[in-house]
Amino acid sequence: MSAQDEVTDLLVELIRINTSNPTHPERPAAEWVAAKLDEVGIDSQIIEASKGRASTIARIEGSDPSRAPLLIHGHLDVVPADASEWTVDPFGGEVKDGFVWGRGAIDMKDMDAMVLALVRDWARTGEKPPRDIVLAFVSDEEAGGRQGAHYLVDHHPDLFADCTEAISEVGGYSISLNEQARIYAVQTAEKGIDWLRLKAKSVPGHGSMVHDSNAVTRLAEAVSRIGTHEWPIVITDTVRALVKGLSEVLQRDLDPEKADEWLPLLGGAARMLGATIRNTANPTMLQAGYKANVIPSTAEATIDCRFLPGEEQALLDTIDELLGEHVEREIEVSDIAVETSFDGALVDAMSAALKAEDPGAIPLPYLMSGGTDAKSFSTLGMRCFGFSPLLLPSDLDFMSMFHGIDERVPVEGLQFGVRVLERLLRSC
């Protein structure tokens, strides 16, 4: 069975293994991956960060041992899904209307399946890549990777020490600008993360009395200031390169600073790309009180902050100004921003592979508003790219399905991705 024939079946099987983070540890999926590799003679090892939080690592030997290996990493965990909100069973792996449906279909069990299908096909036919390939199917990405990629980098860096480049999720997908022009967004950067815990304190009291120092009020005022703050536009090198590419494709003079000129041209992708021209801080959780008639002594909130490369301190300084006198903050989770340039032999090979399968392809770099395991692996000195190639229907709102309902991926898109990855890995 060829990789294109097998990729759909592999994705269906993997979706049916519920790996919702944190309630369903990844061990069953890690064992499934290891078994699929073992079937074709590829050795692997399973590494647990804690009970059940497992990653599968393998190395495929290339024909030129003098070349530095390429890391291909993908996460096995998914975010939870409420079945009552879906039109299909989110863990059923259903194939209908030309799509594979289910949680993880695009985030990111599709890439896991494409890579597995390709390396299994090569193992059966005896094909070898030019350079060694290190495969990492990891746990815990959806919770920041502390029991996944971070753990592997901290405790098993030898497995990746000689890798100089890496590819993974959320890149290489098509965005239709019009009937003739399709750009393929290759991720070369991503924002950093600071998840903040805010705490307001005051003297507790009876809810029926006048109370001038109310912790809930103090917190609510701070949260409102942060949530409604208009962050200034900051144009990074990556966004500047994206807009320059759009200008050339559309033969229009687009100004990166004037996002209202170019963001609408990107369709559904504008939802995510619109968050990459500024820092953001979104209140996401509130906790206070234990009884209706008791004014509590403390109130807490969680703020999801995402900062552009080089902008973390500016973001935190602004947050401190917005907090006010009686609210304190602490950082619960923090991770770096990542950025590399859109050049080099690997980028040339990615572009060539896309154009070979879609002559109208226009590869351009982009900055992702979220985060991936590239944050971990980049600390080992690798250049990290988001390249999980998909040819998508022009009317598919791709970005809305990340952590959304009715997540699905086109079967033809999966097969396209396998073909592109095969061309890439044969040439890079």
Short mmCIF file of C-alpha atoms in Angstrom, two decimals:
data_model
loop_
_atom_site.label_atom_id
_atom_site.label_comp_id
_atom_site.label_asym_id
_atom_site.label_seq_id
_atom_site.Cartn_x
_atom_site.Cartn_y
_atom_site.Cartn_z
CA MET A 1 0.00 0.00 0.00
CA SER A 2 1.40 3.41 -0.97
CA ALA A 3 1.72 6.29 1.45
CA GLN A 4 -1.11 8.16 -0.29
CA ASP A 5 -3.37 5.13 0.01
CA GLU A 6 -2.56 4.55 3.68
CA VAL A 7 -2.54 8.06 5.13
CA THR A 8 -6.32 8.29 5.58
CA ASP A 9 -6.56 4.96 7.40
CA LEU A 10 -3.69 5.93 9.70
CA LEU A 11 -5.31 9.24 10.57
CA VAL A 12 -8.65 7.56 11.27
CA GLU A 13 -7.00 5.07 13.63
CA LEU A 14 -5.07 7.78 15.44
CA ILE A 15 -8.11 10.03 15.91
CA ARG A 16 -9.93 7.08 17.50
CA ILE A 17 -7.29 6.98 20.23
CA ASN A 18 -8.57 9.66 22.61
CA THR A 19 -5.57 11.67 23.80
CA SER A 20 -7.42 14.65 25.26
CA ASN A 21 -5.00 16.58 27.43
CA PRO A 22 -4.90 16.20 30.43
CA THR A 23 -7.52 13.49 31.03
CA HIS A 24 -6.31 10.89 28.53
CA PRO A 25 -2.52 10.39 28.61
CA GLU A 26 -0.75 9.74 25.33
CA ARG A 27 0.72 6.31 26.15
CA PRO A 28 -1.78 4.32 23.99
CA ALA A 29 -1.06 6.55 20.99
CA ALA A 30 2.70 6.39 21.60
CA GLU A 31 2.48 2.59 21.65
CA TRP A 32 0.37 2.62 18.48
CA VAL A 33 3.02 4.73 16.70
CA ALA A 34 5.80 2.44 17.91
CA ALA A 35 3.87 -0.60 16.64
CA LYS A 36 3.31 0.99 13.23
CA LEU A 37 7.04 1.69 12.97
CA ASP A 38 7.96 -1.78 14.19
CA GLU A 39 5.73 -3.39 11.53
CA VAL A 40 8.09 -2.10 8.84
CA GLY A 41 11.33 -2.63 10.75
CA ILE A 42 11.86 0.87 12.17
CA ASP A 43 13.15 0.77 15.75
CA SER A 44 11.82 3.31 18.23
CA GLN A 45 11.76 4.05 21.93
CA ILE A 46 9.00 5.30 24.20
CA ILE A 47 9.97 7.85 26.83
CA GLU A 48 7.64 8.85 29.66
CA ALA A 49 7.88 12.19 31.43
CA SER A 50 5.40 10.87 34.01
CA LYS A 51 2.99 7.96 34.13
CA GLY A 52 1.23 7.74 30.79
CA ARG A 53 2.70 10.98 29.38
CA ALA A 54 4.67 9.24 26.66
CA SER A 55 6.56 10.21 23.50
CA THR A 56 7.85 7.93 20.73
CA ILE A 57 11.27 8.67 19.22
CA ALA A 58 12.87 7.01 16.17
CA ARG A 59 15.77 7.66 13.85
CA ILE A 60 15.82 6.79 10.15
CA GLU A 61 19.24 6.42 8.62
CA GLY A 62 20.01 8.49 5.54
CA SER A 63 22.36 7.79 2.66
CA ASP A 64 24.84 10.54 3.60
CA PRO A 65 26.03 10.24 7.23
CA SER A 66 28.08 13.43 6.92
CA ARG A 67 24.93 15.56 6.77
CA ALA A 68 23.17 16.88 9.86
CA PRO A 69 19.82 15.20 10.56
CA LEU A 70 16.41 16.79 10.13
CA LEU A 71 13.96 16.60 13.03
CA ILE A 72 10.29 16.01 12.24
CA HIS A 73 8.18 16.43 15.37
CA GLY A 74 4.46 16.16 15.96
CA HIS A 75 2.34 16.05 19.09
CA LEU A 76 0.00 13.19 19.94
CA ASP A 77 -2.25 15.01 22.41
CA VAL A 78 -5.35 17.00 21.52
CA VAL A 79 -7.58 19.46 23.32
CA PRO A 80 -10.86 18.08 24.74
CA ALA A 81 -14.03 18.00 22.66
CA ASP A 82 -17.66 18.21 23.78
CA ALA A 83 -19.50 15.66 21.63
CA SER A 84 -22.80 17.53 22.07
CA GLU A 85 -21.39 20.43 20.06
CA TRP A 86 -20.24 18.31 17.09
CA THR A 87 -22.18 16.90 14.16
CA VAL A 88 -20.05 13.72 14.34
CA ASP A 89 -18.35 11.79 17.14
CA PRO A 90 -15.17 13.83 17.75
CA PHE A 91 -13.25 10.62 18.42
CA GLY A 92 -14.94 8.51 15.75
CA GLY A 93 -12.50 9.22 12.94
CA GLU A 94 -15.34 9.39 10.46
CA VAL A 95 -14.69 9.81 6.72
CA LYS A 96 -17.48 11.64 4.90
CA ASP A 97 -17.91 14.27 2.19
CA GLY A 98 -14.25 13.89 1.23
CA PHE A 99 -12.98 14.79 4.72
CA VAL A 100 -11.60 12.98 7.76
CA TRP A 101 -13.50 14.32 10.78
CA GLY A 102 -12.44 14.32 14.41
CA ARG A 103 -10.44 15.96 17.14
CA GLY A 104 -6.85 16.21 15.98
CA ALA A 105 -7.68 16.06 12.26
CA ILE A 106 -5.72 19.27 11.71
CA ASP A 107 -4.10 19.75 15.14
CA MET A 108 -2.03 17.76 14.50
CA LYS A 109 -2.68 14.08 13.92
CA ASP A 110 -2.87 14.79 10.19
CA MET A 111 0.87 15.54 10.09
CA ASP A 112 1.59 12.54 12.32
CA ALA A 113 -0.29 10.32 9.87
CA MET A 114 1.38 11.83 6.80
CA VAL A 115 4.86 11.29 8.22
CA LEU A 116 4.03 7.75 9.37
CA ALA A 117 2.57 6.84 5.98
CA LEU A 118 5.65 8.13 4.20
CA VAL A 119 8.32 6.48 6.37
CA ARG A 120 6.38 3.19 6.36
CA ASP A 121 6.24 3.27 2.56
CA TRP A 122 9.95 4.00 2.31
CA ALA A 123 10.79 1.21 4.75
CA ARG A 124 8.77 -1.27 2.67
CA THR A 125 10.41 -0.20 -0.61
CA GLY A 126 13.94 0.33 0.72
CA GLU A 127 13.99 4.07 -0.05
CA LYS A 128 16.42 6.17 2.01
CA PRO A 129 16.42 9.92 2.57
CA PRO A 130 19.64 11.84 1.81
CA ARG A 131 20.11 12.75 5.49
CA ASP A 132 19.13 11.08 8.74
CA ILE A 133 15.63 11.88 9.94
CA VAL A 134 14.77 11.98 13.63
CA LEU A 135 11.08 11.40 14.34
CA ALA A 136 9.52 12.67 17.58
CA PHE A 137 5.84 11.97 18.28
CA VAL A 138 5.50 13.85 21.56
CA SER A 139 3.11 14.37 24.44
CA ASP A 140 1.70 17.42 26.20
CA GLU A 141 2.05 20.09 23.51
CA GLU A 142 -1.46 21.35 24.21
CA ALA A 143 -0.44 22.17 27.80
CA GLY A 144 2.86 23.79 26.94
CA GLY A 145 5.02 20.68 26.52
CA ARG A 146 6.39 20.46 30.05
CA GLN A 147 5.77 16.69 29.95
CA GLY A 148 6.65 16.40 26.30
CA ALA A 149 9.13 18.36 24.21
CA HIS A 150 10.43 20.39 27.15
CA TYR A 151 11.07 17.18 29.07
CA LEU A 152 12.84 15.57 26.13
CA VAL A 153 15.07 18.60 25.57
CA ASP A 154 15.93 18.81 29.28
CA HIS A 155 16.49 15.10 29.92
CA HIS A 156 17.32 13.53 26.55
CA PRO A 157 19.00 16.24 24.46
CA ASP A 158 21.40 13.63 23.02
CA LEU A 159 18.55 12.29 20.88
CA PHE A 160 18.41 15.60 18.98
CA ALA A 161 21.85 17.12 19.57
CA ASP A 162 23.05 16.84 15.97
CA CYS A 163 19.83 18.10 14.35
CA THR A 164 20.20 21.53 12.79
CA GLU A 165 16.69 22.02 11.42
CA ALA A 166 13.16 20.90 12.26
CA ILE A 167 9.72 20.89 10.69
CA SER A 168 6.36 20.45 12.36
CA GLU A 169 2.82 21.82 12.46
CA VAL A 170 0.85 24.82 11.22
CA GLY A 171 2.65 25.71 8.04
CA GLY A 172 2.68 24.92 4.34
CA TYR A 173 -1.10 25.16 4.03
CA SER A 174 -2.78 26.96 1.15
CA ILE A 175 -4.58 30.31 1.37
CA SER A 176 -6.53 31.20 -1.77
CA LEU A 177 -6.18 34.89 -2.60
CA ASN A 178 -8.25 34.56 -5.76
CA GLU A 179 -8.93 31.94 -8.45
CA GLN A 180 -5.37 32.16 -9.77
CA ALA A 181 -3.21 32.87 -6.71
CA ARG A 182 -2.61 30.55 -3.77
CA ILE A 183 -0.03 31.36 -1.16
CA TYR A 184 1.35 28.63 1.06
CA ALA A 185 2.06 30.00 4.52
CA VAL A 186 5.27 28.54 5.96
CA GLN A 187 5.69 29.27 9.65
CA THR A 188 9.05 30.86 10.42
CA ALA A 189 8.10 32.54 13.70
CA GLU A 190 5.69 32.30 16.60
CA LYS A 191 4.73 34.50 19.51
CA GLY A 192 5.90 33.85 23.04
CA ILE A 193 3.64 33.03 25.97
CA ASP A 194 3.15 34.51 29.43
CA TRP A 195 0.15 33.15 31.31
CA LEU A 196 -0.35 35.51 34.23
CA ARG A 197 -2.15 35.01 37.52
CA LEU A 198 -3.55 38.28 38.91
CA LYS A 199 -4.47 38.58 42.57
CA ALA A 200 -6.32 41.35 44.37
CA LYS A 201 -6.52 41.48 48.17
CA SER A 202 -8.71 43.42 50.60
CA VAL A 203 -10.41 43.13 53.96
CA PRO A 204 -13.36 40.68 53.90
CA GLY A 205 -16.77 41.73 55.07
CA HIS A 206 -20.55 41.37 55.00
CA GLY A 207 -22.14 41.78 51.60
CA SER A 208 -24.91 44.00 52.99
CA MET A 209 -22.59 46.75 54.24
CA VAL A 210 -20.71 49.58 52.56
CA HIS A 211 -17.26 48.29 51.65
CA ASP A 212 -14.73 50.65 50.08
CA SER A 213 -11.95 48.09 49.48
CA ASN A 214 -13.49 45.17 47.61
CA ALA A 215 -11.05 42.64 46.12
CA VAL A 216 -13.54 41.65 43.42
CA THR A 217 -14.00 45.27 42.33
CA ARG A 218 -10.27 45.91 42.28
CA LEU A 219 -9.64 42.81 40.23
CA ALA A 220 -12.53 43.49 37.84
CA GLU A 221 -11.24 47.00 37.15
CA ALA A 222 -7.74 45.68 36.40
CA VAL A 223 -9.08 42.91 34.18
CA SER A 224 -11.23 45.41 32.29
CA ARG A 225 -8.28 47.74 31.72
CA ILE A 226 -6.16 44.88 30.39
CA GLY A 227 -8.93 43.33 28.30
CA THR A 228 -9.81 46.61 26.57
CA HIS A 229 -6.26 47.92 26.14
CA GLU A 230 -5.40 48.77 22.53
CA TRP A 231 -1.95 47.37 21.91
CA PRO A 232 0.24 49.24 19.43
CA ILE A 233 1.13 47.72 16.08
CA VAL A 234 4.64 46.25 15.91
CA ILE A 235 5.75 44.89 12.53
CA THR A 236 8.29 42.08 12.75
CA ASP A 237 10.66 41.02 9.99
CA THR A 238 8.45 38.01 9.28
CA VAL A 239 5.26 40.03 8.85
CA ARG A 240 7.13 42.55 6.72
CA ALA A 241 8.31 39.71 4.44
CA LEU A 242 4.77 38.32 4.21
CA VAL A 243 3.29 41.66 3.19
CA LYS A 244 6.09 42.25 0.69
CA GLY A 245 5.30 38.89 -0.88
CA LEU A 246 1.59 39.72 -1.01
CA SER A 247 2.41 43.03 -2.70
CA GLU A 248 4.41 41.26 -5.39
CA VAL A 249 1.77 38.58 -5.97
CA LEU A 250 -1.13 41.01 -6.20
CA GLN A 251 0.89 43.82 -7.81
CA ARG A 252 -0.29 46.24 -5.17
CA ASP A 253 1.66 48.59 -2.93
CA LEU A 254 0.69 47.26 0.50
CA ASP A 255 1.92 48.94 3.68
CA PRO A 256 2.64 46.47 6.55
CA GLU A 257 1.62 49.17 9.04
CA LYS A 258 -1.83 49.45 7.46
CA ALA A 259 -3.21 46.03 8.31
CA ASP A 260 -6.71 46.95 7.17
CA GLU A 261 -5.31 47.01 3.61
CA TRP A 262 -3.87 43.50 3.51
CA LEU A 263 -5.45 41.39 6.26
CA PRO A 264 -8.86 41.13 4.51
CA LEU A 265 -7.08 39.66 1.48
CA LEU A 266 -6.20 36.55 3.51
CA GLY A 267 -9.75 35.33 4.14
CA GLY A 268 -10.19 33.12 7.19
CA ALA A 269 -6.44 33.21 7.92
CA ALA A 270 -6.80 36.89 8.87
CA ARG A 271 -8.27 35.78 12.21
CA MET A 272 -4.94 34.39 13.30
CA LEU A 273 -2.61 36.64 11.31
CA GLY A 274 -4.38 39.70 12.68
CA ALA A 275 -2.98 38.78 16.09
CA THR A 276 0.60 38.77 14.80
CA ILE A 277 0.98 42.53 14.36
CA ARG A 278 0.75 43.34 18.07
CA ASN A 279 1.12 41.86 21.53
CA THR A 280 -2.12 40.56 23.03
CA ALA A 281 -3.47 39.99 26.54
CA ASN A 282 -6.81 38.23 26.95
CA PRO A 283 -8.53 37.58 30.30
CA THR A 284 -9.61 33.93 30.34
CA MET A 285 -10.45 32.89 33.92
CA LEU A 286 -11.90 34.47 37.09
CA GLN A 287 -12.11 33.08 40.63
CA ALA A 288 -13.51 34.83 43.70
CA GLY A 289 -15.72 34.31 46.70
CA TYR A 290 -17.53 31.40 48.34
CA LYS A 291 -20.92 32.84 49.40
CA ALA A 292 -23.31 35.45 48.00
CA ASN A 293 -23.32 37.62 51.13
CA VAL A 294 -19.59 37.50 51.91
CA ILE A 295 -17.13 39.96 50.39
CA PRO A 296 -14.00 37.84 49.85
CA SER A 297 -10.50 38.83 50.89
CA THR A 298 -9.00 37.75 47.57
CA ALA A 299 -9.97 37.56 43.92
CA GLU A 300 -7.91 36.04 41.12
CA ALA A 301 -7.82 36.11 37.33
CA THR A 302 -5.82 34.48 34.55
CA ILE A 303 -4.55 36.47 31.59
CA ASP A 304 -3.28 34.79 28.41
CA CYS A 305 -0.51 37.07 27.11
CA ARG A 306 1.21 36.49 23.78
CA PHE A 307 4.22 38.61 22.84
CA LEU A 308 6.01 39.18 19.57
CA PRO A 309 9.70 38.29 19.22
CA GLY A 310 11.67 40.82 21.27
CA GLU A 311 8.54 42.28 22.90
CA GLU A 312 8.17 40.37 26.19
CA GLN A 313 9.45 43.11 28.49
CA ALA A 314 7.39 45.77 26.75
CA LEU A 315 4.28 43.63 27.24
CA LEU A 316 4.96 43.02 30.94
CA ASP A 317 5.73 46.70 31.56
CA THR A 318 2.39 47.64 30.04
CA ILE A 319 0.55 45.02 32.09
CA ASP A 320 2.13 46.42 35.28
CA GLU A 321 0.89 49.90 34.38
CA LEU A 322 -2.63 48.58 33.80
CA LEU A 323 -2.84 46.53 37.00
CA GLY A 324 -3.34 49.44 39.35
CA GLU A 325 -2.23 49.86 42.93
CA HIS A 326 -3.89 46.90 44.63
CA VAL A 327 -3.42 44.05 42.16
CA GLU A 328 -0.35 41.84 41.93
CA ARG A 329 0.74 39.47 39.16
CA GLU A 330 2.82 36.36 38.86
CA ILE A 331 3.84 34.38 35.80
CA GLU A 332 2.42 30.86 35.89
CA VAL A 333 3.68 29.71 32.48
CA SER A 334 6.26 31.41 30.30
CA ASP A 335 7.83 30.39 27.01
CA ILE A 336 9.93 32.07 24.39
CA ALA A 337 9.05 33.60 21.05
CA VAL A 338 10.75 32.00 18.05
CA GLU A 339 11.81 33.55 14.74
CA THR A 340 14.06 32.48 11.87
CA SER A 341 14.55 33.83 8.37
CA PHE A 342 12.88 32.52 5.23
CA ASP A 343 15.99 31.37 3.41
CA GLY A 344 18.44 28.50 3.06
CA ALA A 345 18.51 25.09 1.41
CA LEU A 346 15.60 23.68 3.42
CA VAL A 347 13.36 26.64 2.54
CA ASP A 348 14.32 26.27 -1.12
CA ALA A 349 13.45 22.56 -0.96
CA MET A 350 10.08 23.25 0.71
CA SER A 351 9.24 25.84 -1.94
CA ALA A 352 10.27 23.54 -4.78
CA ALA A 353 8.23 20.64 -3.37
CA LEU A 354 5.11 22.81 -3.11
CA LYS A 355 5.51 24.21 -6.62
CA ALA A 356 6.06 20.75 -8.07
CA GLU A 357 2.68 19.60 -6.75
CA ASP A 358 0.90 22.93 -7.26
CA PRO A 359 2.42 25.02 -10.06
CA GLY A 360 0.50 28.03 -8.77
CA ALA A 361 1.98 27.79 -5.28
CA ILE A 362 3.50 30.94 -3.79
CA PRO A 363 5.37 30.06 -0.57
CA LEU A 364 5.59 32.95 1.92
CA PRO A 365 6.70 33.14 5.56
CA TYR A 366 4.34 33.96 8.38
CA LEU A 367 4.29 34.51 12.13
CA MET A 368 1.95 32.29 14.15
CA SER A 369 -0.08 33.77 16.99
CA GLY A 370 -0.04 30.56 19.04
CA GLY A 371 2.79 28.31 20.15
CA THR A 372 4.25 24.94 19.19
CA ASP A 373 6.97 22.58 20.37
CA ALA A 374 9.39 24.59 18.23
CA LYS A 375 9.87 26.67 21.39
CA SER A 376 11.55 23.69 23.04
CA PHE A 377 13.53 22.29 20.14
CA SER A 378 14.83 25.71 19.05
CA THR A 379 16.73 25.93 22.36
CA LEU A 380 19.01 23.18 21.03
CA GLY A 381 20.09 25.47 18.20
CA MET A 382 17.75 24.24 15.48
CA ARG A 383 16.05 26.41 12.91
CA CYS A 384 12.38 25.49 13.27
CA PHE A 385 9.72 25.74 10.59
CA GLY A 386 6.01 25.02 10.51
CA PHE A 387 5.58 22.84 7.43
CA SER A 388 2.62 20.49 7.46
CA PRO A 389 1.59 20.88 3.82
CA LEU A 390 -2.09 20.86 2.87
CA LEU A 391 -3.94 21.94 -0.24
CA LEU A 392 -7.24 23.27 1.13
CA PRO A 393 -10.58 24.14 -0.49
CA SER A 394 -10.80 27.91 -0.94
CA ASP A 395 -14.02 28.08 1.09
CA LEU A 396 -12.76 26.06 4.08
CA ASP A 397 -12.35 28.19 7.22
CA PHE A 398 -9.21 26.34 8.26
CA MET A 399 -8.23 28.53 11.21
CA SER A 400 -11.63 28.24 12.90
CA MET A 401 -11.13 24.48 13.33
CA PHE A 402 -8.06 24.74 15.56
CA HIS A 403 -9.55 23.85 18.95
CA GLY A 404 -12.98 24.34 17.36
CA ILE A 405 -15.91 22.07 16.58
CA ASP A 406 -16.28 19.76 13.55
CA GLU A 407 -12.52 19.71 13.00
CA ARG A 408 -11.77 18.02 9.68
CA VAL A 409 -9.19 17.73 6.93
CA PRO A 410 -9.74 16.97 3.22
CA VAL A 411 -8.59 13.53 2.10
CA GLU A 412 -7.15 15.02 -1.08
CA GLY A 413 -5.31 17.55 1.06
CA LEU A 414 -3.72 14.75 3.08
CA GLN A 415 -2.60 12.98 -0.10
CA PHE A 416 -1.20 16.25 -1.41
CA GLY A 417 0.72 16.65 1.86
CA VAL A 418 2.25 13.19 1.55
CA ARG A 419 3.43 13.96 -1.98
CA VAL A 420 4.96 17.28 -0.93
CA LEU A 421 6.70 15.76 2.10
CA GLU A 422 8.07 12.96 -0.05
CA ARG A 423 9.55 15.45 -2.52
CA LEU A 424 10.97 17.50 0.33
CA LEU A 425 12.60 14.61 2.16
CA ARG A 426 14.09 13.23 -1.05
CA SER A 427 15.77 16.54 -1.84
CA CYS A 428 16.59 18.40 1.34
#
